[in-house]
Tab-separated table of C-alpha atoms in Angstrom:
chain	number	residue	atom	x	y	z
A	1	UNK	CA	108.500	77.781	107.725
A	2	UNK	CA	106.168	78.109	104.748
A	3	UNK	CA	103.551	75.603	105.920
A	4	UNK	CA	99.930	76.301	106.790
A	5	UNK	CA	97.282	73.921	108.029
A	6	UNK	CA	94.114	73.750	105.950
A	7	UNK	CA	91.798	76.643	106.825
A	8	UNK	CA	88.216	77.606	106.065
A	9	UNK	CA	88.245	81.218	104.951
A	10	UNK	CA	85.827	83.952	103.849
A	11	UNK	CA	86.574	87.219	102.063
A	12	UNK	CA	84.145	90.107	102.539
A	13	UNK	CA	84.884	92.622	99.795
A	14	UNK	CA	86.669	90.184	97.487
A	15	UNK	CA	86.582	92.397	94.378
A	16	UNK	CA	88.175	95.483	95.914
A	17	UNK	CA	91.916	96.143	96.039
A	18	UNK	CA	92.517	94.264	99.312
A	19	UNK	CA	90.136	91.514	98.284
A	20	UNK	CA	91.831	90.925	94.941
A	21	UNK	CA	95.226	90.652	96.608
A	22	UNK	CA	93.773	88.207	99.125
A	23	UNK	CA	92.289	86.097	96.340
A	24	UNK	CA	95.670	86.021	94.594
A	25	UNK	CA	97.314	84.624	97.730
A	26	UNK	CA	94.536	82.087	98.245
A	27	UNK	CA	94.849	80.863	94.655
A	28	UNK	CA	98.596	80.414	95.055
A	29	UNK	CA	97.908	77.956	97.892
A	30	UNK	CA	94.505	76.674	96.830
A	31	UNK	CA	95.058	73.210	98.307
A	32	UNK	CA	95.479	74.713	101.792
A	33	UNK	CA	92.353	76.886	101.934
A	34	UNK	CA	88.663	76.097	101.685
A	35	UNK	CA	86.743	79.205	100.623
A	36	UNK	CA	83.374	79.506	102.295
A	37	UNK	CA	82.115	82.996	101.361
A	38	UNK	CA	83.023	85.700	98.856
A	39	UNK	CA	81.174	89.009	98.763
A	40	UNK	CA	81.124	92.135	96.597
A	41	UNK	CA	78.943	95.218	96.387
A	42	UNK	CA	78.264	95.384	92.639
A	43	UNK	CA	81.192	93.895	90.680
A	44	UNK	CA	79.197	90.810	89.794
A	45	UNK	CA	81.385	89.653	86.908
A	46	UNK	CA	84.569	89.481	88.986
A	47	UNK	CA	82.738	88.019	91.986
A	48	UNK	CA	81.433	85.140	89.879
A	49	UNK	CA	84.833	84.534	88.315
A	50	UNK	CA	86.445	84.388	91.748
A	51	UNK	CA	83.751	82.140	93.192
A	52	UNK	CA	84.096	79.615	90.383
A	53	UNK	CA	87.910	79.649	90.370
A	54	UNK	CA	88.146	79.143	94.124
A	55	UNK	CA	85.144	76.803	94.352
A	56	UNK	CA	83.530	79.016	96.982
A	57	UNK	CA	80.493	77.680	98.784
A	58	UNK	CA	78.593	80.992	98.776
A	59	UNK	CA	78.700	84.229	96.783
A	60	UNK	CA	76.939	87.349	98.089
A	61	UNK	CA	76.235	90.506	96.109
A	62	UNK	CA	75.444	93.608	98.151
A	63	UNK	CA	73.293	95.240	95.455
A	64	UNK	CA	70.016	93.322	95.682
A	65	UNK	CA	69.000	94.319	92.155
A	66	UNK	CA	71.815	92.106	90.851
A	67	UNK	CA	70.599	88.975	92.639
A	68	UNK	CA	68.787	87.476	89.599
A	69	UNK	CA	71.900	87.956	87.478
A	70	UNK	CA	74.078	86.392	90.184
A	71	UNK	CA	71.887	83.292	90.276
A	72	UNK	CA	71.905	83.046	86.492
A	73	UNK	CA	75.674	83.418	86.209
A	74	UNK	CA	76.295	80.758	88.870
A	75	UNK	CA	73.574	78.361	87.742
A	76	UNK	CA	74.841	74.778	87.755
A	77	UNK	CA	78.000	75.524	89.764
A	78	UNK	CA	76.627	74.408	93.117
A	79	UNK	CA	77.547	77.784	94.610
A	80	UNK	CA	74.873	79.212	96.921
A	81	UNK	CA	73.805	82.781	96.097
A	82	UNK	CA	72.629	85.561	98.408
A	83	UNK	CA	72.191	89.323	98.238
A	84	UNK	CA	71.644	92.494	100.219
A	85	UNK	CA	72.256	93.354	103.842
A	86	UNK	CA	70.481	90.225	105.080
A	87	UNK	CA	72.608	88.042	102.806
A	88	UNK	CA	75.782	89.642	104.125
A	89	UNK	CA	74.725	89.139	107.732
A	90	UNK	CA	73.785	85.509	107.159
A	91	UNK	CA	77.135	84.878	105.475
A	92	UNK	CA	78.955	86.680	108.295
A	93	UNK	CA	77.334	84.355	110.836
A	94	UNK	CA	79.034	81.325	109.308
A	95	UNK	CA	81.867	80.202	111.573
A	96	UNK	CA	85.173	79.897	109.721
A	97	UNK	CA	88.816	79.846	110.761
A	98	UNK	CA	89.771	83.135	109.112
A	99	UNK	CA	87.884	86.061	107.593
A	100	UNK	CA	89.130	89.020	105.597
A	101	UNK	CA	87.019	92.105	106.370
A	102	UNK	CA	87.662	94.412	103.414
A	103	UNK	CA	84.310	96.119	102.860
A	104	UNK	CA	84.898	99.865	102.718
A	105	UNK	CA	83.067	102.326	104.931
A	106	UNK	CA	80.606	102.249	107.789
A	107	UNK	CA	78.441	99.757	105.883
A	108	UNK	CA	80.944	97.177	107.093
A	109	UNK	CA	80.166	97.540	110.799
A	110	UNK	CA	77.129	95.254	111.081
A	111	UNK	CA	78.616	92.308	109.149
A	112	UNK	CA	81.955	92.828	110.902
A	113	UNK	CA	80.261	92.549	114.288
A	114	UNK	CA	78.607	89.311	113.192
A	115	UNK	CA	81.962	87.996	111.958
A	116	UNK	CA	83.672	88.912	115.229
A	117	UNK	CA	80.889	87.238	117.218
A	118	UNK	CA	81.859	83.885	115.697
A	119	UNK	CA	85.383	84.065	117.108
A	120	UNK	CA	88.263	82.889	114.947
A	121	UNK	CA	90.843	85.051	113.196
A	122	UNK	CA	89.483	88.302	111.780
A	123	UNK	CA	91.769	90.167	109.365
A	124	UNK	CA	90.679	93.804	109.584
A	125	UNK	CA	91.291	95.904	106.464
A	126	UNK	CA	88.338	98.201	107.166
A	127	UNK	CA	89.291	101.420	108.983
A	128	UNK	CA	85.842	102.740	109.763
A	129	UNK	CA	84.724	100.048	112.235
A	130	UNK	CA	87.415	100.929	114.743
A	131	UNK	CA	87.438	104.631	113.896
A	132	UNK	CA	83.714	105.007	114.553
A	133	UNK	CA	83.147	102.423	117.285
A	134	UNK	CA	86.578	101.460	118.587
A	135	UNK	CA	85.858	100.855	122.270
A	136	UNK	CA	82.653	98.913	121.669
A	137	UNK	CA	84.162	96.934	118.782
A	138	UNK	CA	87.189	95.877	120.835
A	139	UNK	CA	84.912	94.844	123.699
A	140	UNK	CA	82.867	92.706	121.291
A	141	UNK	CA	86.045	90.999	120.061
A	142	UNK	CA	87.160	90.325	123.620
A	143	UNK	CA	83.809	88.767	124.534
A	144	UNK	CA	83.927	86.331	121.620
A	145	UNK	CA	87.706	85.814	121.915
A	146	UNK	CA	88.105	86.691	118.257
A	147	UNK	CA	91.689	87.314	117.184
A	148	UNK	CA	91.884	90.671	115.393
A	149	UNK	CA	94.700	90.763	112.851
A	150	UNK	CA	95.290	94.287	111.470
A	151	UNK	CA	95.900	94.387	107.717
A	152	UNK	CA	96.642	98.087	107.209
A	153	UNK	CA	100.368	98.081	106.485
A	154	UNK	CA	101.077	100.417	109.418
A	155	UNK	CA	99.020	98.535	111.987
A	156	UNK	CA	100.260	95.188	110.745
A	157	UNK	CA	103.805	96.485	111.191
A	158	UNK	CA	103.103	97.635	114.757
A	159	UNK	CA	101.416	94.285	115.450
A	160	UNK	CA	104.648	92.516	114.518
A	161	UNK	CA	106.763	94.861	116.672
A	162	UNK	CA	104.452	95.310	119.656
A	163	UNK	CA	104.690	93.193	122.808
A	164	UNK	CA	101.408	93.673	124.700
A	165	UNK	CA	102.932	92.109	127.807
A	166	UNK	CA	105.605	94.821	127.889
A	167	UNK	CA	103.622	97.872	126.820
A	168	UNK	CA	105.088	99.913	129.670
A	169	UNK	CA	108.510	99.720	127.978
A	170	UNK	CA	107.267	101.622	124.914
A	171	UNK	CA	108.244	105.281	124.671
A	172	UNK	CA	106.361	106.116	121.473
A	173	UNK	CA	105.058	104.563	118.253
A	174	UNK	CA	105.467	106.105	114.799
A	175	UNK	CA	103.073	105.540	111.925
A	176	UNK	CA	104.474	106.544	108.564
A	177	UNK	CA	102.605	108.247	105.733
A	178	UNK	CA	103.610	108.742	102.135
A	179	UNK	CA	102.004	112.187	102.166
A	180	UNK	CA	99.825	111.301	99.185
A	181	UNK	CA	99.936	112.867	95.724
A	182	UNK	CA	99.942	116.469	97.008
A	183	UNK	CA	102.600	116.268	99.696
A	184	UNK	CA	104.618	119.113	98.162
A	185	UNK	CA	101.748	121.237	96.859
A	186	UNK	CA	100.735	124.560	98.362
A	187	UNK	CA	97.172	125.100	99.515
A	188	UNK	CA	96.607	127.460	96.592
A	189	UNK	CA	97.681	124.728	94.171
A	190	UNK	CA	95.077	122.379	95.646
A	191	UNK	CA	92.153	124.704	94.976
A	192	UNK	CA	91.221	123.142	91.624
A	193	UNK	CA	92.278	119.548	92.190
A	194	UNK	CA	90.057	117.048	90.353
A	195	UNK	CA	89.082	113.558	91.533
A	196	UNK	CA	91.262	112.040	88.808
A	197	UNK	CA	94.301	113.891	90.161
A	198	UNK	CA	93.546	113.023	93.778
A	199	UNK	CA	93.211	109.326	92.924
A	200	UNK	CA	96.769	109.146	91.535
A	201	UNK	CA	98.575	107.895	94.627
A	202	UNK	CA	102.371	107.885	94.115
A	203	UNK	CA	103.012	104.593	95.922
A	204	UNK	CA	99.930	102.472	96.626
A	205	UNK	CA	97.150	101.133	94.413
A	206	UNK	CA	93.919	101.534	96.384
A	207	UNK	CA	90.191	102.059	96.037
A	208	UNK	CA	88.651	105.483	95.461
A	209	UNK	CA	87.619	106.337	99.027
A	210	UNK	CA	90.912	105.444	100.669
A	211	UNK	CA	92.851	107.145	97.856
A	212	UNK	CA	91.081	110.429	98.596
A	213	UNK	CA	91.638	109.870	102.327
A	214	UNK	CA	95.325	109.444	101.560
A	215	UNK	CA	95.373	112.693	99.590
A	216	UNK	CA	93.869	114.621	102.547
A	217	UNK	CA	95.812	112.478	105.058
A	218	UNK	CA	92.530	111.587	106.728
A	219	UNK	CA	93.551	107.960	106.238
A	220	UNK	CA	96.339	108.607	108.730
A	221	UNK	CA	93.928	110.376	111.059
A	222	UNK	CA	91.648	107.338	111.027
A	223	UNK	CA	94.691	105.110	111.516
A	224	UNK	CA	95.682	107.099	114.612
A	225	UNK	CA	92.264	106.342	116.073
A	226	UNK	CA	92.532	102.680	115.074
A	227	UNK	CA	95.987	102.379	116.606
A	228	UNK	CA	94.720	103.846	119.858
A	229	UNK	CA	92.271	100.942	120.206
A	230	UNK	CA	94.475	98.180	118.823
A	231	UNK	CA	97.569	99.075	120.852
A	232	UNK	CA	96.528	100.522	124.237
A	233	UNK	CA	99.491	102.679	125.225
A	234	UNK	CA	97.653	106.019	125.221
A	235	UNK	CA	96.942	108.127	122.136
A	236	UNK	CA	99.597	110.685	123.113
A	237	UNK	CA	102.313	108.105	122.371
A	238	UNK	CA	101.472	107.899	118.669
A	239	UNK	CA	103.306	110.036	116.118
A	240	UNK	CA	103.041	110.441	112.352
A	241	UNK	CA	106.077	110.785	110.104
A	242	UNK	CA	106.064	111.527	106.373
A	243	UNK	CA	108.056	108.903	104.501
A	244	UNK	CA	107.512	109.130	100.717
A	245	UNK	CA	109.218	105.814	99.879
A	246	UNK	CA	106.618	103.879	101.961
A	247	UNK	CA	109.217	101.288	102.883
A	248	UNK	CA	109.237	101.741	106.657
A	249	UNK	CA	105.653	101.170	107.729
A	250	UNK	CA	105.954	101.761	111.468
A	251	UNK	CA	108.510	102.179	114.232
A	252	UNK	CA	108.285	101.337	117.923
A	253	UNK	CA	110.644	103.204	120.250
A	254	UNK	CA	111.447	101.745	123.653
A	255	UNK	CA	112.445	103.528	126.847
A	256	UNK	CA	116.071	102.376	126.539
A	257	UNK	CA	116.472	104.296	123.271
A	258	UNK	CA	116.053	101.301	120.967
A	259	UNK	CA	113.834	101.827	117.917
A	260	UNK	CA	112.418	98.823	116.087
A	261	UNK	CA	111.287	99.418	112.493
A	262	UNK	CA	109.252	97.209	110.188
A	263	UNK	CA	110.227	97.418	106.513
A	264	UNK	CA	108.883	95.860	103.343
A	265	UNK	CA	108.049	96.754	99.776
A	266	UNK	CA	104.898	98.915	99.506
A	267	UNK	CA	102.775	95.950	98.477
A	268	UNK	CA	99.600	94.997	100.349
A	269	UNK	CA	100.262	91.322	99.723
A	270	UNK	CA	102.881	91.497	102.484
A	271	UNK	CA	100.554	92.345	105.411
A	272	UNK	CA	97.767	90.212	103.920
A	273	UNK	CA	100.087	87.205	103.748
A	274	UNK	CA	101.138	87.794	107.343
A	275	UNK	CA	97.514	87.835	108.492
A	276	UNK	CA	96.520	84.892	106.290
A	277	UNK	CA	99.286	82.619	107.599
A	278	UNK	CA	99.300	83.857	111.208
A	279	UNK	CA	100.882	82.662	113.466
A	280	UNK	CA	103.034	81.075	110.772
A	281	UNK	CA	104.512	82.660	107.621
A	282	UNK	CA	103.913	82.257	103.911
A	283	UNK	CA	105.424	83.695	100.758
A	284	UNK	CA	103.657	86.815	99.553
A	285	UNK	CA	104.764	86.587	95.918
A	286	UNK	CA	106.474	89.969	96.077
A	287	UNK	CA	109.811	90.962	94.587
A	288	UNK	CA	112.918	90.631	96.729
A	289	UNK	CA	113.289	93.565	99.118
A	290	UNK	CA	116.626	95.285	98.463
A	291	UNK	CA	117.551	98.379	100.476
A	292	UNK	CA	120.647	98.932	98.336
A	293	UNK	CA	118.424	99.492	95.295
A	294	UNK	CA	116.190	101.888	97.226
A	295	UNK	CA	119.281	103.851	98.191
A	296	UNK	CA	117.856	106.452	100.569
A	297	UNK	CA	114.969	106.761	103.001
A	298	UNK	CA	113.491	110.194	103.750
A	299	UNK	CA	111.531	111.204	106.837
A	300	UNK	CA	109.991	114.409	108.121
A	301	UNK	CA	107.399	115.194	110.795
A	302	UNK	CA	103.820	115.468	109.554
A	303	UNK	CA	102.817	119.074	110.209
A	304	UNK	CA	99.266	119.247	111.560
A	305	UNK	CA	98.885	122.781	110.187
A	306	UNK	CA	99.627	121.482	106.681
A	307	UNK	CA	97.581	118.313	107.260
A	308	UNK	CA	94.675	119.325	109.537
A	309	UNK	CA	93.121	115.845	109.320
A	310	UNK	CA	95.688	114.756	111.915
A	311	UNK	CA	94.617	117.561	114.253
A	312	UNK	CA	90.956	116.614	113.843
A	313	UNK	CA	91.704	112.966	114.670
A	314	UNK	CA	93.741	113.894	117.745
A	315	UNK	CA	90.987	116.219	118.923
A	316	UNK	CA	88.471	113.390	118.568
A	317	UNK	CA	90.680	111.123	120.688
A	318	UNK	CA	91.205	113.777	123.343
A	319	UNK	CA	87.483	114.470	123.643
A	320	UNK	CA	86.812	110.766	124.273
A	321	UNK	CA	83.141	111.068	123.290
A	322	UNK	CA	81.276	110.568	120.025
A	323	UNK	CA	83.606	112.836	118.055
A	324	UNK	CA	85.378	109.982	116.273
A	325	UNK	CA	82.030	108.625	115.074
A	326	UNK	CA	81.109	112.057	113.733
A	327	UNK	CA	84.550	112.523	112.170
A	328	UNK	CA	84.267	109.249	110.285
A	329	UNK	CA	80.693	109.868	109.113
A	330	UNK	CA	81.384	113.427	107.968
A	331	UNK	CA	84.489	112.280	106.118
A	332	UNK	CA	82.607	109.593	104.183
A	333	UNK	CA	79.960	112.102	103.099
A	334	UNK	CA	82.493	114.803	102.188
A	335	UNK	CA	84.670	112.406	100.179
A	336	UNK	CA	81.614	111.157	98.288
A	337	UNK	CA	80.619	114.766	97.552
A	338	UNK	CA	84.089	115.483	96.187
A	339	UNK	CA	84.009	112.392	93.963
A	340	UNK	CA	80.547	113.461	92.787
A	341	UNK	CA	81.969	116.910	91.905
A	342	UNK	CA	79.794	118.687	94.495
A	343	UNK	CA	82.654	119.789	96.764
A	344	UNK	CA	86.129	121.157	96.220
A	345	UNK	CA	89.082	119.126	97.421
A	346	UNK	CA	90.107	121.976	99.725
A	347	UNK	CA	86.614	122.026	101.257
A	348	UNK	CA	86.636	118.388	102.415
A	349	UNK	CA	88.351	118.963	105.760
A	350	UNK	CA	86.600	122.278	106.551
A	351	UNK	CA	83.279	120.516	105.965
A	352	UNK	CA	84.267	117.788	108.443
A	353	UNK	CA	85.526	120.247	111.051
A	354	UNK	CA	82.398	122.372	110.716
A	355	UNK	CA	80.126	119.436	111.517
A	356	UNK	CA	82.338	118.346	114.415
A	357	UNK	CA	82.216	121.772	116.013
A	358	UNK	CA	78.534	122.269	115.293
A	359	UNK	CA	77.575	118.973	116.911
A	360	UNK	CA	79.990	119.492	119.814
A	361	UNK	CA	78.276	122.809	120.569
A	362	UNK	CA	74.793	121.262	120.629
A	363	UNK	CA	73.829	120.167	124.181
A	364	UNK	CA	74.108	116.392	124.544
A	365	UNK	CA	74.831	115.787	120.854
A	366	UNK	CA	78.249	114.211	121.384
A	367	UNK	CA	77.838	112.024	124.418
A	368	UNK	CA	79.893	108.839	124.537
A	369	UNK	CA	78.007	106.051	122.676
A	370	UNK	CA	76.996	103.378	125.170
A	371	UNK	CA	76.060	100.739	122.595
A	372	UNK	CA	76.033	100.185	118.864
A	373	UNK	CA	72.559	101.645	118.485
A	374	UNK	CA	74.025	104.899	119.799
A	375	UNK	CA	76.850	104.646	117.266
A	376	UNK	CA	74.483	104.132	114.341
A	377	UNK	CA	72.234	106.984	115.446
A	378	UNK	CA	75.153	109.379	115.858
A	379	UNK	CA	76.507	108.278	112.486
A	380	UNK	CA	73.088	108.965	110.897
A	381	UNK	CA	72.836	112.415	112.450
A	382	UNK	CA	76.377	113.368	111.416
A	383	UNK	CA	75.795	112.249	107.826
A	384	UNK	CA	72.567	114.212	107.599
A	385	UNK	CA	74.153	117.333	109.046
A	386	UNK	CA	77.188	117.076	106.740
A	387	UNK	CA	75.027	116.611	103.666
A	388	UNK	CA	72.788	119.531	104.648
A	389	UNK	CA	75.811	121.786	105.098
A	390	UNK	CA	77.368	120.734	101.791
A	391	UNK	CA	74.128	121.285	99.910
A	392	UNK	CA	73.557	124.639	101.550
A	393	UNK	CA	77.017	125.946	100.716
A	394	UNK	CA	77.387	124.233	97.359
A	395	UNK	CA	78.965	126.270	94.618
A	396	UNK	CA	77.607	126.115	91.102
A	397	UNK	CA	78.893	123.151	89.105
A	398	UNK	CA	80.771	125.379	86.661
A	399	UNK	CA	82.964	126.621	89.516
A	400	UNK	CA	84.013	123.138	90.527
A	401	UNK	CA	86.557	120.849	88.852
A	402	UNK	CA	84.313	118.734	86.675
A	403	UNK	CA	83.988	116.088	84.021
A	404	UNK	CA	83.025	117.545	80.610
A	405	UNK	CA	79.353	117.304	79.724
A	406	UNK	CA	78.378	113.902	78.386
A	407	UNK	CA	81.460	112.139	79.791
A	408	UNK	CA	80.703	109.609	82.573
A	409	UNK	CA	82.347	110.219	85.919
A	410	UNK	CA	84.230	106.947	86.662
A	411	UNK	CA	84.609	107.831	90.330
A	412	UNK	CA	80.910	107.554	91.039
A	413	UNK	CA	81.008	103.765	91.167
A	414	UNK	CA	80.540	102.201	94.588
A	415	UNK	CA	83.702	100.467	95.770
A	416	UNK	CA	83.248	96.710	95.536
């Protein structure tokens, strides 16, 4: 059926890639959704356009310096305006039926916790909340009885294939990865990769941070950690397979030899539509899926020697302490440094591993976080240590891939 009851919805991160796709689906069925809150970090023009088109009740801009402009742009519309961290938290505390959580990075954790505390359906497109604080975040969702709906294409696929009442029947679960833009490159060929090259994903259209994560395959490392918390079968049962067509998003193998695969076009509107309509279905507005036109599907194991991000993620899971929090924090800092032309592409993962090992060797530095204050403190320490290490070992700018003098670096912009 293609019928949905009227729902009150909010979109946190409405101007990013996931947010824009969500807005497109909401507009296609505008009579069935009441938009409560839209938020963005700094893309004020698009935020205001979206808020007016969807008749949102509240618009929140993360950058507080843009608050006067937000109020001026929305003057006379009846739309309430807010800004900054406090504005995000106040908006997150509004109970709605369904919320898209698409703010990128660890900055999302506090508003996401407030959203989860209200119960309801929470569509999770943010990787970092579960990667950095998985156990505590899942416990918070259980306390409030919030329904977490994974939006990553891989986790959404597993969600549709996974029977939590029969988890003991599962032999293993495969997450697929395109391999990113450098799947076939040698390590030597990656030495002088520029941000512009790393952002050219062959299959998906994504924001800057996740595009770089895809190029290093850290996105799949973070997804392994996410999957461990979302689908409790034991981290050793998760595998990663390279699949350049990005048509099969996940596979679940059962003990009787059966393997169930989820397939769709590589279009984020598909998992978003599934989460938006859940437990019903709605049209995603995508082209007809035709395997005959695709012709062939290729698969190969993801080698952890070639893609060490997978090894780092597995190590973090095996340690079962604060390593995943450190991994996530160090990755955010290293990716930002690469986009800011302060770190080579090939130095991103060594920088992360160096901080992990350094903090693991320090007595008591990587104890298991007991609460969210512990998570935030460990995140702060890991970021500081990563930044110190990058600055200390920084090469001169002329030895790094760089933007010519006087030309703005477009990758410096904060993801909306």
